[in-house]
Coordinates of C-alpha atoms in Angstrom, one line a residue:
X582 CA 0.0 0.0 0.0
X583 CA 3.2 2.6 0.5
X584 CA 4.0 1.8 -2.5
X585 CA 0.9 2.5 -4.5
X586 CA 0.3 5.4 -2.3
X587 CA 3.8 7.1 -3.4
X588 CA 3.3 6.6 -6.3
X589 CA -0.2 7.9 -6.8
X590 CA 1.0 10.9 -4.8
X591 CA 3.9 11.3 -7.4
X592 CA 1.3 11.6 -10.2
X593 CA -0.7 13.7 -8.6
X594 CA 2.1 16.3 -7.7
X595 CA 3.2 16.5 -11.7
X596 CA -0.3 17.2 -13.0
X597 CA -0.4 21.0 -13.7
X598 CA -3.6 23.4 -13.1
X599 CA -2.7 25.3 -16.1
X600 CA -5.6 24.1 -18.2
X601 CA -8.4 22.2 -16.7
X602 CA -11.5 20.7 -18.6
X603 CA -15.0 22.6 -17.3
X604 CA -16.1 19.6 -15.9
X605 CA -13.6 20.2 -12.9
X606 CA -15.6 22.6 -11.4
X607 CA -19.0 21.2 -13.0
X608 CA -18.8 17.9 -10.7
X609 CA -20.8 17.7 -7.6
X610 CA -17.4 16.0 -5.4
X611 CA -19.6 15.7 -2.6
X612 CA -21.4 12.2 -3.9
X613 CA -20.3 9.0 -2.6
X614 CA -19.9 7.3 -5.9
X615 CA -19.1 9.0 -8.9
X616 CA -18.6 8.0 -12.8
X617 CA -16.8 9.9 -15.2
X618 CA -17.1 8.4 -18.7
X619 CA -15.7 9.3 -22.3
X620 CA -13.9 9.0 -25.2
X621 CA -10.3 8.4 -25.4
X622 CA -7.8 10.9 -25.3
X623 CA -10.3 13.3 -24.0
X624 CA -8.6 13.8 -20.5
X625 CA -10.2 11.7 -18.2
X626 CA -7.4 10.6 -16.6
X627 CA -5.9 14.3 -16.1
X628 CA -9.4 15.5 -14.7
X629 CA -9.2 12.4 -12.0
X630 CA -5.5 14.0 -10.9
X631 CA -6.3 17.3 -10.9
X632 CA -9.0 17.3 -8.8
X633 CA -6.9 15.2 -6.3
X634 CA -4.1 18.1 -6.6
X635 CA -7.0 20.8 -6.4
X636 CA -9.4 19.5 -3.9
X637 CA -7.4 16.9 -1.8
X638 CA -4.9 17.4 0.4
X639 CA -1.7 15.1 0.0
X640 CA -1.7 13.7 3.6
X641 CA -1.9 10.1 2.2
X642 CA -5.6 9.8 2.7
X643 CA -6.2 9.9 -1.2
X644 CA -5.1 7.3 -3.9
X645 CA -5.2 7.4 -7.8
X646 CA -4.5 3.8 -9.5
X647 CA -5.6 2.6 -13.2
X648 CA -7.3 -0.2 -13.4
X649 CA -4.6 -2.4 -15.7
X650 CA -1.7 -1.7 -13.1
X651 CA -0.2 -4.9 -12.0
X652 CA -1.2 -4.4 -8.6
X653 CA -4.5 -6.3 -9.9
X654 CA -2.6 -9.3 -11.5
X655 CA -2.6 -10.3 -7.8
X656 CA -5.1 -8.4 -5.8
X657 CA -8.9 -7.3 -6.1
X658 CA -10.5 -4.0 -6.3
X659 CA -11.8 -5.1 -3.1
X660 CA -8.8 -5.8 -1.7
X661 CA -7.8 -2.5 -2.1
X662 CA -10.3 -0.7 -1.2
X663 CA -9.9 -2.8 1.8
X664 CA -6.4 -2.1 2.5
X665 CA -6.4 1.4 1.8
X666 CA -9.5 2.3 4.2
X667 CA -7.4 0.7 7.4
X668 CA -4.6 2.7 6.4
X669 CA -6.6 5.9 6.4
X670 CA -8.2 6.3 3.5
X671 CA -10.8 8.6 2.4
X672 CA -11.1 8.6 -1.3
X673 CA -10.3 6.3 -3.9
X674 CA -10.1 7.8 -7.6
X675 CA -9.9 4.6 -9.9
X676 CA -8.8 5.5 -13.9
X677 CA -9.9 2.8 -16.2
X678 CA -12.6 0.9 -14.7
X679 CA -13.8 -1.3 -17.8
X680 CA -10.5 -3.0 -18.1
X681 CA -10.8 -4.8 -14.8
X682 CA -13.1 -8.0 -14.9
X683 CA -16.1 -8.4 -12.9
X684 CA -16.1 -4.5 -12.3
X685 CA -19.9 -4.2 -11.5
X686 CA -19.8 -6.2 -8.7
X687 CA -16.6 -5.6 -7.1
X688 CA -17.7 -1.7 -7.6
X689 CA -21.1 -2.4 -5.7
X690 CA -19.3 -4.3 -2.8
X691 CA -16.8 -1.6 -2.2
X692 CA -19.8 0.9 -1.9
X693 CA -21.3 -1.2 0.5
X694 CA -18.8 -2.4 2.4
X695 CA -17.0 0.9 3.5
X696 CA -19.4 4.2 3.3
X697 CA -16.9 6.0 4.5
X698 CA -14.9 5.9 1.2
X699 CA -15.6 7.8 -1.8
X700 CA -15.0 7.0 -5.1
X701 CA -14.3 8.4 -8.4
X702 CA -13.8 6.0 -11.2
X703 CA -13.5 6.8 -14.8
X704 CA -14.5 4.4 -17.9
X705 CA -14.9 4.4 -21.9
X706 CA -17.9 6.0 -22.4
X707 CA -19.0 2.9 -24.5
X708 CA -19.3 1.5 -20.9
X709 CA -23.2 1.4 -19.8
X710 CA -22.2 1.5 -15.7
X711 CA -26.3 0.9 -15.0
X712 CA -26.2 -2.4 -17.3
X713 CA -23.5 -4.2 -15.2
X714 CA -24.1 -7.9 -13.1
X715 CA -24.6 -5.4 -10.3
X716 CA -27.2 -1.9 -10.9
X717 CA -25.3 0.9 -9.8
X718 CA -28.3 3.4 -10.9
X719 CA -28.6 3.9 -7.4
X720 CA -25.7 4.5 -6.2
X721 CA -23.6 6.3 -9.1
X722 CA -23.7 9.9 -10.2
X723 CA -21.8 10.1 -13.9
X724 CA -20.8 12.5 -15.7
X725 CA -19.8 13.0 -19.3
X726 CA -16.4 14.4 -20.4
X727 CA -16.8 15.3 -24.2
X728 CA -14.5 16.2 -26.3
X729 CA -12.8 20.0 -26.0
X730 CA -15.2 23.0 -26.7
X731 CA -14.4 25.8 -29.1
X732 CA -13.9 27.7 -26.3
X733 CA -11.7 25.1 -24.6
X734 CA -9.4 24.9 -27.6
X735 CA -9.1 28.4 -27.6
X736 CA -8.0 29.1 -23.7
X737 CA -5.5 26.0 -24.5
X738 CA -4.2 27.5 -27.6
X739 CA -3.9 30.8 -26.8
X740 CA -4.5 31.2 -23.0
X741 CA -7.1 33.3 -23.6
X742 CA -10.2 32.3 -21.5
X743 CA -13.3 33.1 -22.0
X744 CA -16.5 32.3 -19.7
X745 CA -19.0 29.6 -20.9
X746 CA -21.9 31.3 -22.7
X747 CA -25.3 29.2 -22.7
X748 CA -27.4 28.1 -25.3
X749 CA -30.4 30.7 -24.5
X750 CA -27.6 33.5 -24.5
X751 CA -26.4 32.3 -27.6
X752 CA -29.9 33.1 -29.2
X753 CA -31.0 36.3 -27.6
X754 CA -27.5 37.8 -27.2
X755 CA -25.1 36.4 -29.8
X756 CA -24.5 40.2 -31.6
X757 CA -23.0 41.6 -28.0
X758 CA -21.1 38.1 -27.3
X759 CA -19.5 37.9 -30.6
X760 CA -18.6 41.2 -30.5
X761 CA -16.7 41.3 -27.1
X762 CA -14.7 37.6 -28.4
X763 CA -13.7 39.3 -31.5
X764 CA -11.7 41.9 -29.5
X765 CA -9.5 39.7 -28.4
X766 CA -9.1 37.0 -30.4
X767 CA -9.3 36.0 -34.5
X768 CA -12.2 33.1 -34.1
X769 CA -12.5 32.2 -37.7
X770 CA -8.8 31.5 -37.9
X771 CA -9.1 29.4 -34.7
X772 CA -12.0 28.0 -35.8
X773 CA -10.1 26.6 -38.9
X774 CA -7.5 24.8 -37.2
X775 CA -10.0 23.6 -34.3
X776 CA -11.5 21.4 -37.1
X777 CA -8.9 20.3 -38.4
X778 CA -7.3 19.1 -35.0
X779 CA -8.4 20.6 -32.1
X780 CA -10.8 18.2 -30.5
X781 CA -8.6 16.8 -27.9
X782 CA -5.8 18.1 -25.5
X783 CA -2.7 16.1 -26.8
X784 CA -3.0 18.4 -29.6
X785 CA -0.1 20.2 -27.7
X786 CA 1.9 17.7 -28.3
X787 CA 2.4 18.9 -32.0
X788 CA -0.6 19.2 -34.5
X789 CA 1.7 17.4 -37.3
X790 CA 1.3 14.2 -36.1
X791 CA -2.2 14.6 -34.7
X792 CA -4.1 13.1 -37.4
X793 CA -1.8 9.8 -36.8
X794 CA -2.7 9.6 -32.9
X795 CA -6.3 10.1 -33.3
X796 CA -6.5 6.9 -35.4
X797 CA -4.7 5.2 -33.1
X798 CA -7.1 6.0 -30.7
X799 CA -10.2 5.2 -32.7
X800 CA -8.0 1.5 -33.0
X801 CA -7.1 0.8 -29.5
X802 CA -11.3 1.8 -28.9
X803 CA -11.9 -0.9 -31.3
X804 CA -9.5 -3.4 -30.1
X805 CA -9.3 -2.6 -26.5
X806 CA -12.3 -1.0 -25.1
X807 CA -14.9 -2.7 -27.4
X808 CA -13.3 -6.2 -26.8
X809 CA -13.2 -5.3 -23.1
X810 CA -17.1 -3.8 -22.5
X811 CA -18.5 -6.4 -25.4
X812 CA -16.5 -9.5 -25.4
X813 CA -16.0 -9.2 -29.2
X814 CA -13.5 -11.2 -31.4
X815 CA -10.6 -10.2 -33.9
X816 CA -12.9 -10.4 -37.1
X817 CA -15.5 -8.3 -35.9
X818 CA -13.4 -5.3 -34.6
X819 CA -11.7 -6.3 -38.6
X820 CA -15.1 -6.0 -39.6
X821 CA -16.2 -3.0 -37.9
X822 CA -12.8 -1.3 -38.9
X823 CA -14.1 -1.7 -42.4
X824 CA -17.7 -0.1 -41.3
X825 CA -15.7 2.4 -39.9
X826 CA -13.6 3.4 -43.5
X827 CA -16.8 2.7 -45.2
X828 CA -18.9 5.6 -43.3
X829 CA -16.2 7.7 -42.9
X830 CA -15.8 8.3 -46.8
X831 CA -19.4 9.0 -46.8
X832 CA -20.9 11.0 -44.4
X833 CA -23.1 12.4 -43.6
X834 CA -25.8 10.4 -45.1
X835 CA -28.8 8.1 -44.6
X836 CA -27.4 4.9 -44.3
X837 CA -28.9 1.9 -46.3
X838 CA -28.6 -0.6 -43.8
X839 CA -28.3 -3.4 -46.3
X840 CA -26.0 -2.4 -48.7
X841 CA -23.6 -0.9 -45.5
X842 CA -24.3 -4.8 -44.0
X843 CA -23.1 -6.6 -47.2
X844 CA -20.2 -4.5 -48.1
X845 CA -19.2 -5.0 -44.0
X846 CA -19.9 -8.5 -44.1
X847 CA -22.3 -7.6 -40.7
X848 CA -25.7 -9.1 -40.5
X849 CA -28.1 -6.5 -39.9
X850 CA -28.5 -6.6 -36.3
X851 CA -25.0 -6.8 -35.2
X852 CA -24.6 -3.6 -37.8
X853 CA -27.2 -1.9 -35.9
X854 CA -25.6 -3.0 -32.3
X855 CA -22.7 -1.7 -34.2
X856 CA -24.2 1.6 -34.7
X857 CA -25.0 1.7 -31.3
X858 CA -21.3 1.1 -29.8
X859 CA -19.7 3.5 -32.3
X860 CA -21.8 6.4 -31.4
X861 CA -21.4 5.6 -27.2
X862 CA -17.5 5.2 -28.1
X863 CA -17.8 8.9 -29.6
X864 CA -16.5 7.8 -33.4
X865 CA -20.4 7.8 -35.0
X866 CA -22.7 10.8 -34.1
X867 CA -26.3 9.2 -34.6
X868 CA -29.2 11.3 -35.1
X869 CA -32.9 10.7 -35.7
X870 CA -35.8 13.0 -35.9
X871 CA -37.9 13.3 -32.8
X872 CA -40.3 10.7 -31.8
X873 CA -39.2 8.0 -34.4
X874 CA -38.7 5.6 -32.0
X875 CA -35.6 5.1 -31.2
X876 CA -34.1 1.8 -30.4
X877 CA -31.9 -0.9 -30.4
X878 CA -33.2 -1.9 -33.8
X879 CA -33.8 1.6 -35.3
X880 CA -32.1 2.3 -38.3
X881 CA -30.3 5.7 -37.9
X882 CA -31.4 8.2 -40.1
X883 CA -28.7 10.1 -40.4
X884 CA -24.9 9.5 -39.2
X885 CA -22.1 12.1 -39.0
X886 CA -18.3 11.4 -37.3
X887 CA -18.2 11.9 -33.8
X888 CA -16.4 15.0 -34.3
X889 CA -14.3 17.4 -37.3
X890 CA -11.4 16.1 -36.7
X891 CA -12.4 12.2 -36.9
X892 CA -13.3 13.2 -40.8
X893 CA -10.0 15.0 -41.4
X894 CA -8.3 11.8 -39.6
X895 CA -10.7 9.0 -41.1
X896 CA -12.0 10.7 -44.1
X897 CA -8.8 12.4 -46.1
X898 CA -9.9 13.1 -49.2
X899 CA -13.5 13.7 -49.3
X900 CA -13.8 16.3 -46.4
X901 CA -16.4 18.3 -47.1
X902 CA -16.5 21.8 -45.6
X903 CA -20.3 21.2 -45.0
X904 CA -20.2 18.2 -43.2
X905 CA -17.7 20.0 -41.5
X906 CA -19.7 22.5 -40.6
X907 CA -22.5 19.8 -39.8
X908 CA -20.8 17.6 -37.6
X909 CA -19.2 20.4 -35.5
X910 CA -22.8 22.0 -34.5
X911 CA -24.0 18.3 -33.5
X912 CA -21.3 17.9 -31.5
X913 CA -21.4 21.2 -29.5
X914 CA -25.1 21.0 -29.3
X915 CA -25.7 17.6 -28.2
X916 CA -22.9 18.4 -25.0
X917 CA -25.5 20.6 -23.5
X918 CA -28.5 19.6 -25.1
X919 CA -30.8 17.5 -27.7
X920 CA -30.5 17.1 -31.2
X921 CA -32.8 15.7 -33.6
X922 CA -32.9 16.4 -37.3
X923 CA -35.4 18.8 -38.5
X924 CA -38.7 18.3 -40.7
X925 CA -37.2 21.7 -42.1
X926 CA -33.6 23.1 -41.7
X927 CA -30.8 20.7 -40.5
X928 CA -31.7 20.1 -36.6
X929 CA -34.0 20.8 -34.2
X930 CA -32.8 21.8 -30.7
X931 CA -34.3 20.8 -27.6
X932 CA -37.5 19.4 -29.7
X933 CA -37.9 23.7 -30.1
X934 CA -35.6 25.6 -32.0
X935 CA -34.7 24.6 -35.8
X936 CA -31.1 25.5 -37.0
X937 CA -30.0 26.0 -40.6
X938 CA -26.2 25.7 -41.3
X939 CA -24.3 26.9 -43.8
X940 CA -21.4 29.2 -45.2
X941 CA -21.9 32.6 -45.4
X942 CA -23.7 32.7 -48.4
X943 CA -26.2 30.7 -46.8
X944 CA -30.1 32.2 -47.5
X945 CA -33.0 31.6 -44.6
X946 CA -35.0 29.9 -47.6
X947 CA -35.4 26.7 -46.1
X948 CA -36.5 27.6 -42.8
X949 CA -38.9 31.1 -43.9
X950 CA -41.5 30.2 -42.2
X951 CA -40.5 28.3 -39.4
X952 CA -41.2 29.8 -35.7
X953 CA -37.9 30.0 -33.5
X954 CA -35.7 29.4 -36.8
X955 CA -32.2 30.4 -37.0
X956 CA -29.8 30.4 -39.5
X957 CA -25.6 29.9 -38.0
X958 CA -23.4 30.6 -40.4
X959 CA -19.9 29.7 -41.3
X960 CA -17.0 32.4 -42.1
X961 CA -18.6 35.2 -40.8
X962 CA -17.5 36.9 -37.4
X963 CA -21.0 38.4 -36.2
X964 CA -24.4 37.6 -37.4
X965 CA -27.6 40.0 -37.2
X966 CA -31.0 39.0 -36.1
X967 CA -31.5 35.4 -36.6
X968 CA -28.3 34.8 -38.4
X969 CA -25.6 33.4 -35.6
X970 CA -22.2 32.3 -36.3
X971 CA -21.0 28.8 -36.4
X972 CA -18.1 29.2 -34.1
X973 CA -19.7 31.0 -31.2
X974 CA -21.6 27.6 -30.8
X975 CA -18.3 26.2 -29.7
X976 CA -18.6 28.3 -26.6
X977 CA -21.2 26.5 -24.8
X978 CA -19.0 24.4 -22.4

């Protein structure tokens, strides 16, 4: 246990406070049990040190361990959880959760068995942590960790920060916000490299072999996490690697279930399971239009990359600037609220609000006569009226 605890505390002392994700200071820390879940690379793991090295204090009574550490080739979570509370211990922050076997169960014992601890664990957000042997719907309060905002990307660029502006202020007040950002900053420059590879943090560590990591991500999902949360064997993570290249040269579009299910070699309802896991894991962005009964049989309607920079990554040559444009609204959006797709216009916010996007040539035809319409537009710094500008959608978290 000295050991761990060293070298936990080791960790935890190197994190810097520099940058930290808004979820940080989102997070109710109070609750007994809590989830954070999300993509790779999208700074889980930092979040879980930083809030030891913000909110704890280093007097041994805190411990961060991943769940593959070889402490585990010989001991249970249990055991730990075990070992740590008679030495003191107050509050258990475990990284990794959905790589440790039996997880559910162990998770549930270690709540029952010592109230006194708390615990933050972390997983892949393809995990479902209610679905487990053991319901933790009770118990657990989780939290999502998206991808990095606009804004986020920004403060991490430039160090410029800029407070979180809401969805409502982003309709009624979006002339006076954009005009304040565009004092300091250049957003439609930043906006441009943000799509291109901005969507998570190891950006920093050089944007020329960004493009490279983030499919090595999107293969150790497939391969690690998948296999890990769904038991699944070599050909099919082959075969959804080929789904994968198949969609990403495509999107967005309706997908013909059929034709996607022959050219993948996937029987229809593992494609649609498929579907499912891709969008959870972050790589697929599904959408539907409101009450079309959604399921786990529903053939999406519509399917866009997770994110921007999954198309530049996935997709090279047939980017399109407005699936771009598309894909990046979605993803914003669905952080803070709910997207379907629109009757008229591209989506519909919230099951209230319809959105047209488009460069800035973009006309209002579509969505005339629409109540609580808007039109966002690309390459344009401030809008007028109804017209809002793509990027200041990116400031929502």
């Amino acid at each position: 246990m000295e050991k761990l605890l060293t070298n936990s505390q080791a960790k935890i002392q190197r994190i810097s406070l520099d940058f930290s994700r808004f979820l940080l200071d989102k997070i109710d820390w109070k609750q007994r049990l809590i989830a954070v879940t999300g993509a790779r690379g999208a700074g889980k793991t930092t979040l879980l040190l930083q809030y030891a090295k913000k909110y704890l204090k280093p007097d041994g009574t805190n411990l961060y361990i991943s769940l593959d550490d070889l402490y585990f080739m010989e001991h249970s979570m249990v055991e730990l959880a075990d070992q740590f509370y008679l030495s003191g211990g107050k509050v258990l922050l475990l990284d990794e959760i959905h790589k440790y076997p039996n997880w559910s169960r162990e998770l549930k014992l270690v709540y029952d068995d010592f109230p006194e601890l708390k615990v933050v664990f972390t997983s892949s957000s393809i995990l479902e942590i209610y679905k487990g042997e053991s319901d933790l719907s009770r118990r657990a309060v989780s939290y999502l960790l998206p991808e990095l905002s606009f804004r986020e990307f920004i403060e991490l660029e430039t160090g410029v920060t800029f407070p979180v502006i809401s969805f409502e202020q982003v309709l009624q007040e979006h002339v006076r916000l954009a005009s304040q950002i565009i004092s300091s900053i250049q957003p439609i420059a930043l906006f441009q490299k943000y799509v291109k590879w901005g969507a998570y943090p190891f950006f920093k560590e050089g944007t020329e072999i960004y493009s490279e990591k983030l499919r090595k991500i999107v293969q150790l999902i497939l391969e690690v996490d998948l296999m890990a949360v769904e038991n699944m064997d070599y050909e099919t993570v082959f075969k959804l690697k080929k789904l994968i290249r198949l969609i990403a040269t495509s999107v967005p579009f309706t997908p013909n279930v059929s034709e996607l299910s022959q050219k993948a070699g996937i029987s229809r309802p593992s494609l649609l399971r498929a579907f499912e896991l891709l969008d959870r894991a972050r790589i697929l962005q599904i959408l539907h239009k409101p009450n079309s009964g959604v399921g786990a049989l529903t053939k999406p309607e519509k399917l866009y990359l997770g994110n921007p920079n999954l198309l530049y990554a996935l997709g090279e040559e047939n980017v399109s600037v407005g699936t771009i444009r598309e894909s990046f609204f979605a993803n914003q959006l669905k952080a803070v609220s709910t997207v379907h797709l629109a009757e008229k216009g591209d989506f519909l916010i919230n099951e209230k609000w319809s959105f047209e996007v488009g460069g800035k040539n973009k006309t209002s035809y579509q969505i005339k006569d629409l109540p609580d319409s808007f039109l966002v537009k690309d390459d344009i710094e401030i809008g007028v009226k109804n017209t809002i500008p793509l990027w200041l959608f990116g400031f929502l978290y």
